Coordinates of C-alpha atoms in Angstrom, one line a residue:
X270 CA -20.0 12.2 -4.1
X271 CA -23.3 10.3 -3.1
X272 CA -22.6 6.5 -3.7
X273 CA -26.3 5.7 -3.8
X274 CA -26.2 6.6 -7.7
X275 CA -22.1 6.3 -8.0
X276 CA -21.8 3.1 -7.1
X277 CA -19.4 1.3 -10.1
X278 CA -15.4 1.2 -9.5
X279 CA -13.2 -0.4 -12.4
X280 CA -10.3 -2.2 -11.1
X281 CA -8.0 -2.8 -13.8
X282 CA -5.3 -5.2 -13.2
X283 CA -5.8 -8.3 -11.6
X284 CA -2.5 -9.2 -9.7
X285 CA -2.0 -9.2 -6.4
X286 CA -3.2 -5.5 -5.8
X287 CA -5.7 -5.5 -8.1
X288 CA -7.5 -8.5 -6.2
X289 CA -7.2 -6.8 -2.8
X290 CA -8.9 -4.0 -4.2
X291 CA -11.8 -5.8 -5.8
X292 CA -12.0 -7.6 -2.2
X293 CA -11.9 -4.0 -0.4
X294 CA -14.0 -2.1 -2.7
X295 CA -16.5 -4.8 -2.8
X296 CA -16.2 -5.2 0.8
X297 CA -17.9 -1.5 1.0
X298 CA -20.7 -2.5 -1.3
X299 CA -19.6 -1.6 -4.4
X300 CA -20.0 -2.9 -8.0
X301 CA -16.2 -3.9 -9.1
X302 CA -15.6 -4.7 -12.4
X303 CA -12.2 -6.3 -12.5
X304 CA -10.4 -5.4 -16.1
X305 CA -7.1 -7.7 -17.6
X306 CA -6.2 -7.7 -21.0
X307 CA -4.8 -10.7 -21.0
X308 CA -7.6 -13.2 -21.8
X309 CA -8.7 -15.7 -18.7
X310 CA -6.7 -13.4 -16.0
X311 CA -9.4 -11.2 -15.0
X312 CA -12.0 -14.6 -14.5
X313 CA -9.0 -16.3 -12.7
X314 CA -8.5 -13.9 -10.5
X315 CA -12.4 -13.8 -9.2
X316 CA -12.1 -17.5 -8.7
X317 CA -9.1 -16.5 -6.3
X318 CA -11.3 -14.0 -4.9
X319 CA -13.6 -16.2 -4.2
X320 CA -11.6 -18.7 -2.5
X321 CA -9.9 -16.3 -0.6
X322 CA -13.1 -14.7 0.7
X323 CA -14.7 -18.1 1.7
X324 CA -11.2 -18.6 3.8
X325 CA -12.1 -14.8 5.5
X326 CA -15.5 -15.5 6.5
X327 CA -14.7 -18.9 8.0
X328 CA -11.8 -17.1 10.0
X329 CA -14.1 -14.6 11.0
X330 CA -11.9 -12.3 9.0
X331 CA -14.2 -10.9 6.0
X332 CA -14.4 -7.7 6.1
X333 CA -18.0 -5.0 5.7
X334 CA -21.0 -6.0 6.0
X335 CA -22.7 -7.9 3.4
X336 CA -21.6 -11.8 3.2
X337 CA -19.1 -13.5 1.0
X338 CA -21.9 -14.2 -1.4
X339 CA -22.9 -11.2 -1.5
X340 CA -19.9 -9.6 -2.0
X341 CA -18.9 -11.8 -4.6
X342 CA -22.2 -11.0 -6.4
X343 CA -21.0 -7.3 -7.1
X344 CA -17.5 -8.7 -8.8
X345 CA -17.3 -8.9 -12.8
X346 CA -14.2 -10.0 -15.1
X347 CA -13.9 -8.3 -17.8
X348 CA -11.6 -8.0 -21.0
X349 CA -12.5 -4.9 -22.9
X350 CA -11.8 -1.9 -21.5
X351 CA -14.6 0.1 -22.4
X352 CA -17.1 -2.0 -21.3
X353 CA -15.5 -2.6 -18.1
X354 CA -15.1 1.5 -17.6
X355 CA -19.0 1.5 -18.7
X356 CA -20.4 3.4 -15.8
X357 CA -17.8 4.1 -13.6
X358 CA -17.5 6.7 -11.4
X359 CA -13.7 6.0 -10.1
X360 CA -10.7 3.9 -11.7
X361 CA -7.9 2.4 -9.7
X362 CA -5.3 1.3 -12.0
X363 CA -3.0 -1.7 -10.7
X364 CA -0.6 -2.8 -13.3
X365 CA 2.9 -3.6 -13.2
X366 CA 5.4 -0.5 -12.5
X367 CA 6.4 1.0 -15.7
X368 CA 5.7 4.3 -16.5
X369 CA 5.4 4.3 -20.3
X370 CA 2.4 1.6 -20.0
X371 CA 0.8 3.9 -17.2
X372 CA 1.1 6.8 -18.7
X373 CA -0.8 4.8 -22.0
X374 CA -3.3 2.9 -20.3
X375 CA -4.4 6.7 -18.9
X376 CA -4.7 7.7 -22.5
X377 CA -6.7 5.1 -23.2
X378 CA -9.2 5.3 -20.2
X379 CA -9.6 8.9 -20.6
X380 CA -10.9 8.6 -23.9
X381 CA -13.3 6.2 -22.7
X382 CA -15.1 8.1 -19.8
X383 CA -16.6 11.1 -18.3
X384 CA -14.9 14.2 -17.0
X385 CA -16.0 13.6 -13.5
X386 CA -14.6 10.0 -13.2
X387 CA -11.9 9.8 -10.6
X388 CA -8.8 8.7 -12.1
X389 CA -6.7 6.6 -9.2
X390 CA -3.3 4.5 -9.5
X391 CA -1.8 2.3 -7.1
X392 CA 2.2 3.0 -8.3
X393 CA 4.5 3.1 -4.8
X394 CA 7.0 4.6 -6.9
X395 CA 6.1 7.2 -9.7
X396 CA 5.1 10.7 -8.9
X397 CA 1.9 11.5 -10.0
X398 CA 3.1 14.6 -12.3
X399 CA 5.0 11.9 -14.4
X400 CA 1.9 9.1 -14.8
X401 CA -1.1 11.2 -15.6
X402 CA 1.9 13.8 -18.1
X403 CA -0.6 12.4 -20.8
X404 CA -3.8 13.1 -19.5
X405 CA -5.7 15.9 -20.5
X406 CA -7.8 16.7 -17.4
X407 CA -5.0 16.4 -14.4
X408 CA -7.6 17.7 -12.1
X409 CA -9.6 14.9 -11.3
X410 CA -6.1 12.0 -11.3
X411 CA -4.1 11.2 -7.7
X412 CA -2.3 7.9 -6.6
X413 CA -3.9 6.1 -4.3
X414 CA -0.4 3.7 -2.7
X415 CA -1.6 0.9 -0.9
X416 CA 0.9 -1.0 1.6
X417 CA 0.8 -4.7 0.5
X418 CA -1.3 -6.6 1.7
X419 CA -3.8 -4.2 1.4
X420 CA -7.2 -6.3 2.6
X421 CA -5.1 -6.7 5.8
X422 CA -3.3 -3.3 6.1
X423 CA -5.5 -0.4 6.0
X424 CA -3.0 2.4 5.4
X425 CA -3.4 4.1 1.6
X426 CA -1.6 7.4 0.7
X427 CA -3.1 9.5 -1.1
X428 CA -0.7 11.7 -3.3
X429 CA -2.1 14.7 -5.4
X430 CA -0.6 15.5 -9.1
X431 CA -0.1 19.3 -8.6
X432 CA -3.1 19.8 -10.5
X433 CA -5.5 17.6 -8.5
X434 CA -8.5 19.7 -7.2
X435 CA -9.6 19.8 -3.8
X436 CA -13.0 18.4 -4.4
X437 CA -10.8 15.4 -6.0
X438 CA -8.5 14.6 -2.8
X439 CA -11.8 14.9 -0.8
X440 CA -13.9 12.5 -2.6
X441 CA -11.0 9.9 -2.5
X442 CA -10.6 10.2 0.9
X443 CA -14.3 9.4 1.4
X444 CA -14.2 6.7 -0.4
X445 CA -11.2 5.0 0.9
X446 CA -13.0 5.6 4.7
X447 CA -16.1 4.4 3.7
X448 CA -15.0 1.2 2.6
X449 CA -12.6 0.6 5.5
X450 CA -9.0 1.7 4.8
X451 CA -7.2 4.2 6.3
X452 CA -6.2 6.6 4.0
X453 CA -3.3 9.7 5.1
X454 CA -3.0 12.8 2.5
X455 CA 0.2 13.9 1.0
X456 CA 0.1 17.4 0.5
X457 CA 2.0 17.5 -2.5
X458 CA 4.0 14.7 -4.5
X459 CA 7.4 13.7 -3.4
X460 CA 9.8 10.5 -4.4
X461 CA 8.5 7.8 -2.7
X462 CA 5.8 9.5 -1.2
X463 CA 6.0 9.3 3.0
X464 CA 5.8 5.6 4.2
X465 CA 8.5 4.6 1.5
X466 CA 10.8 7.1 2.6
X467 CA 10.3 6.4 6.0
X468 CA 10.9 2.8 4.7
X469 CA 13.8 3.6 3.4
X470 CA 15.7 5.5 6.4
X471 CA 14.7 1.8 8.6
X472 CA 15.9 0.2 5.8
X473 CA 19.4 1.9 5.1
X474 CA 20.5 1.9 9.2
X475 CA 19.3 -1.7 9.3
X476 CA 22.0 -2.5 6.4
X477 CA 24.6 -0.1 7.5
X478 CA 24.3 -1.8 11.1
X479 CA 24.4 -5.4 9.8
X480 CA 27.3 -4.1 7.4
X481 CA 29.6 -2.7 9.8
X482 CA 29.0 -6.0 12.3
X483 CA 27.3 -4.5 14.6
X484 CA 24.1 -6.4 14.9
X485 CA 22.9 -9.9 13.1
X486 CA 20.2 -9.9 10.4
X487 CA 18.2 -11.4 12.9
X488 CA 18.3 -9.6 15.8
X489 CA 17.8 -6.0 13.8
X490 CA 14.7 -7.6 12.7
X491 CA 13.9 -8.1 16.4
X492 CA 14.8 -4.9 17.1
X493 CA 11.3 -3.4 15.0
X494 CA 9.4 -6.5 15.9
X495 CA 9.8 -6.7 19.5
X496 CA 11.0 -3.3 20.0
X497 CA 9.8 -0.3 17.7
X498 CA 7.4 -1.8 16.0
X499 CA 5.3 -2.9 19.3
X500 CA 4.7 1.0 19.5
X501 CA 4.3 1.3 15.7
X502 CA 1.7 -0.4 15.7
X503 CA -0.6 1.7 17.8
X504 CA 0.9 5.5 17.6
X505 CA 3.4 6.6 15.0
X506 CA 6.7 7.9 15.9
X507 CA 6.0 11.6 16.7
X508 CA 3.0 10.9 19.0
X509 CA 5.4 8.2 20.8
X510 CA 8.1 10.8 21.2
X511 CA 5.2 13.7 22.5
X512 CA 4.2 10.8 25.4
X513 CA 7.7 9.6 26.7
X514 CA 8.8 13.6 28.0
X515 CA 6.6 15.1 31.1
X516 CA 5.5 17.9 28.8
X517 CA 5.2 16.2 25.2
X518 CA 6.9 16.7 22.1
X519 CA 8.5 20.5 22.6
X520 CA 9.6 19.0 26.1
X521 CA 11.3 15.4 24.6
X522 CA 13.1 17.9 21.9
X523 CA 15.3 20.0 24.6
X524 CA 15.9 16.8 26.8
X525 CA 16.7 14.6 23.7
X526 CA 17.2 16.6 20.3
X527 CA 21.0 17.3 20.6
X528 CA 21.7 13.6 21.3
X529 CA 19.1 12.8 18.5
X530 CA 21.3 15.8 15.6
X531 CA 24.6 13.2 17.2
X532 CA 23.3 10.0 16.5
X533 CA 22.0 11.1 12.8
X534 CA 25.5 13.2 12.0
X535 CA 27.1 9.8 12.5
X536 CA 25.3 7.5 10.1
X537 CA 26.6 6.4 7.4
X538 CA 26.5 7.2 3.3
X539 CA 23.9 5.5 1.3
X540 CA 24.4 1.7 1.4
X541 CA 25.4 0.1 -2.1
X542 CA 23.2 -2.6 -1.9
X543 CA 24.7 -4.2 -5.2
X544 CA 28.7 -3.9 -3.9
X545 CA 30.5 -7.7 -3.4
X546 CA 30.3 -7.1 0.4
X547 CA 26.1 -6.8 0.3
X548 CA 25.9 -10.4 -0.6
X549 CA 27.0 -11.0 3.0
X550 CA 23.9 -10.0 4.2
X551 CA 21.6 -11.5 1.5
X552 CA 23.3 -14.9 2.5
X553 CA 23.1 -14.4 6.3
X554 CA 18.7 -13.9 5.8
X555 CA 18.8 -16.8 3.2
X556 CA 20.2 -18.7 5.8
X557 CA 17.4 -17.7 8.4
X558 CA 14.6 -18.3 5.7
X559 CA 16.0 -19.6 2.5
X560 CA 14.6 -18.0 -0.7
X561 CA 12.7 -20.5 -2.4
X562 CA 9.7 -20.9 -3.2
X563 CA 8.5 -23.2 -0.2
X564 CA 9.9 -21.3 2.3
X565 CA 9.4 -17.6 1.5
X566 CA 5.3 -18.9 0.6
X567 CA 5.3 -20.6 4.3
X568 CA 6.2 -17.4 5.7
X569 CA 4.3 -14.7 3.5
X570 CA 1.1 -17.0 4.8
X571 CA 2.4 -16.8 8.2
X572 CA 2.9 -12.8 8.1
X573 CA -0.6 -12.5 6.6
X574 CA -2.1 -14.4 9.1
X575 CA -0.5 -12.1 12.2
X576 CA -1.5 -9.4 10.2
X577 CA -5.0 -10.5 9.9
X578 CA -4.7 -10.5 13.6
X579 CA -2.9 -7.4 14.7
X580 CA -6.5 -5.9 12.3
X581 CA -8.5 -7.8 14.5
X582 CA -6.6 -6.3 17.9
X583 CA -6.6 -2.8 16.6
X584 CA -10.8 -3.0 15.6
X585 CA -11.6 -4.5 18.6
X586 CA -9.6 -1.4 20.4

């Protein structure tokens, strides 16, 4: 893939992913033209853009090379589809999770562009198998899962349909490098994909823990932020593991594993997260951050802003 003559991405959906897309992919040099069917949301989402990317480059935060400016100068709104698939060379779908207008707005794009145009969706949830069932050429369709925010978290998975070709996974991969992310491949397609399922395991002791009265809401969250996630943030669990035992991971497994086989035969079923008893711990985090709309905006701005600057710590290291 030589982005000198490839150098057109269509970004359709203009929500909150499909912005951060436009900003990344345009943040790499790249012509974005940003595709909404609903009239005015595609142009209202460039002038958020652009607002946002003003913010970045006075925080010293914008990211690739080129200038605000310039990077706003490759962005386009656009409200029919063909014309904003005119010329592209990859797709990255970002509408809302439901399969049925997936699977139909992939019908629809394929009928409107070449054979070699990379078809890419952002879903966190649906297999690839079950979104592209409609598509004719399979070969050339992955998702591409981004971890929200993506401008300011790098990480994108990049899960094959079991017909995705090799070439395919490859160019993807390039692309998401080149313009800054971080992407991991799957090497085939799996509920959830890897980081929600490793999501899900914090997720589930966290509950079962706070459940049972063992720990508050607050201090489990303590437990990742000053705790786990201090590591997390730098090497991933199995490299931490390989570095606390003399002799790496092999090692840590004979001193450890046995006591590791206890602790997981003693967890728990599946939380019911919908059960009477569950409201107990929605109520004790509303009471730490209440759920409207002041305060969960306050502290969405405030975890954007350390993550803007946990990027900043890991680039400059």
């Amino acid at each position: 893939m030589s982005a000198a003559n490839m150098k057109i991405i269509t970004v359709v959906g203009s929500g909150l992913i499909g912005r951060s897309w436009a900003m990344v992919f345009a943040s790499g040099g790249y012509n974005v033209k940003l595709y909404d069917n609903q009239p005015g949301l595609a142009l209202n989402a460039l002038n958020e853009i652009k607002k946002q990317m003003m913010e970045l480059q006075e925080a010293g935060m914008l990211r690739g090379q080129l200038s605000a400016t310039q990077q706003l100068a490759l962005l386009s709104s656009h409200e029919d589809l063909q014309q904003a698939l005119q010329g592209a060379f990859f797709v990255q779908e970002c509408v809302f999770e439901n399969l049925e207008v997936k699977q139909k707005l992939f019908r629809d794009v394929e009928r409107l562009v070449g054979q070699d145009v990379i078809l890419s969706s952002s879903t966190s949830c649906l297999v690839p198998s079950a979104v592209f069932s409609s598509v004719q050429n399979q070969s050339r369709c992955l998702v591409s899962h981004p971890v929200n925010p993506p401008y300011d978290v790098k990480l994108v998975e990049l899960v094959p349909h079991p017909d995705t070709a090799a070439a395919v996974m490859d160019n993807a991969h390039i692309l998401m490098t080149e313009v800054g992310q971080v992407p991991v491949r799957l090497r085939k397609e799996i509920d959830g994909f890897a980081l929600n399922r490793v999501q899900a395991a914090i997720i589930a002791e966290s509950w079962r823990l706070v459940q049972d009265g063992i720990i508050s809401v607050q201090d489990i969250d303590l437990v990742m932020s000053e705790g786990l996630g201090m590591r997390y943030a730098f090497i991933g669990p199995m490299e931490t593991i390989h570095l606390n035992a003399p002799e790496g991971l092999g090692d840590y497994m004979k001193r450890y594993g046995e006591g590791i086989q206890r602790l997981l035969r003693s967890f728990g079923p599946v939380p019911d997260f919908f059960a009477e008893d569950a409201e107990t711990v929605v109520s004790e985090m509303c009471k730490l951050i209440p759920n409207d709309e002041r305060h969960l905006s306050a502290r969405r701005k405030r975890r954007d802003r350390f993550l803007m600057g946990l990027a900043r710590l890991k680039k400059d290291h």
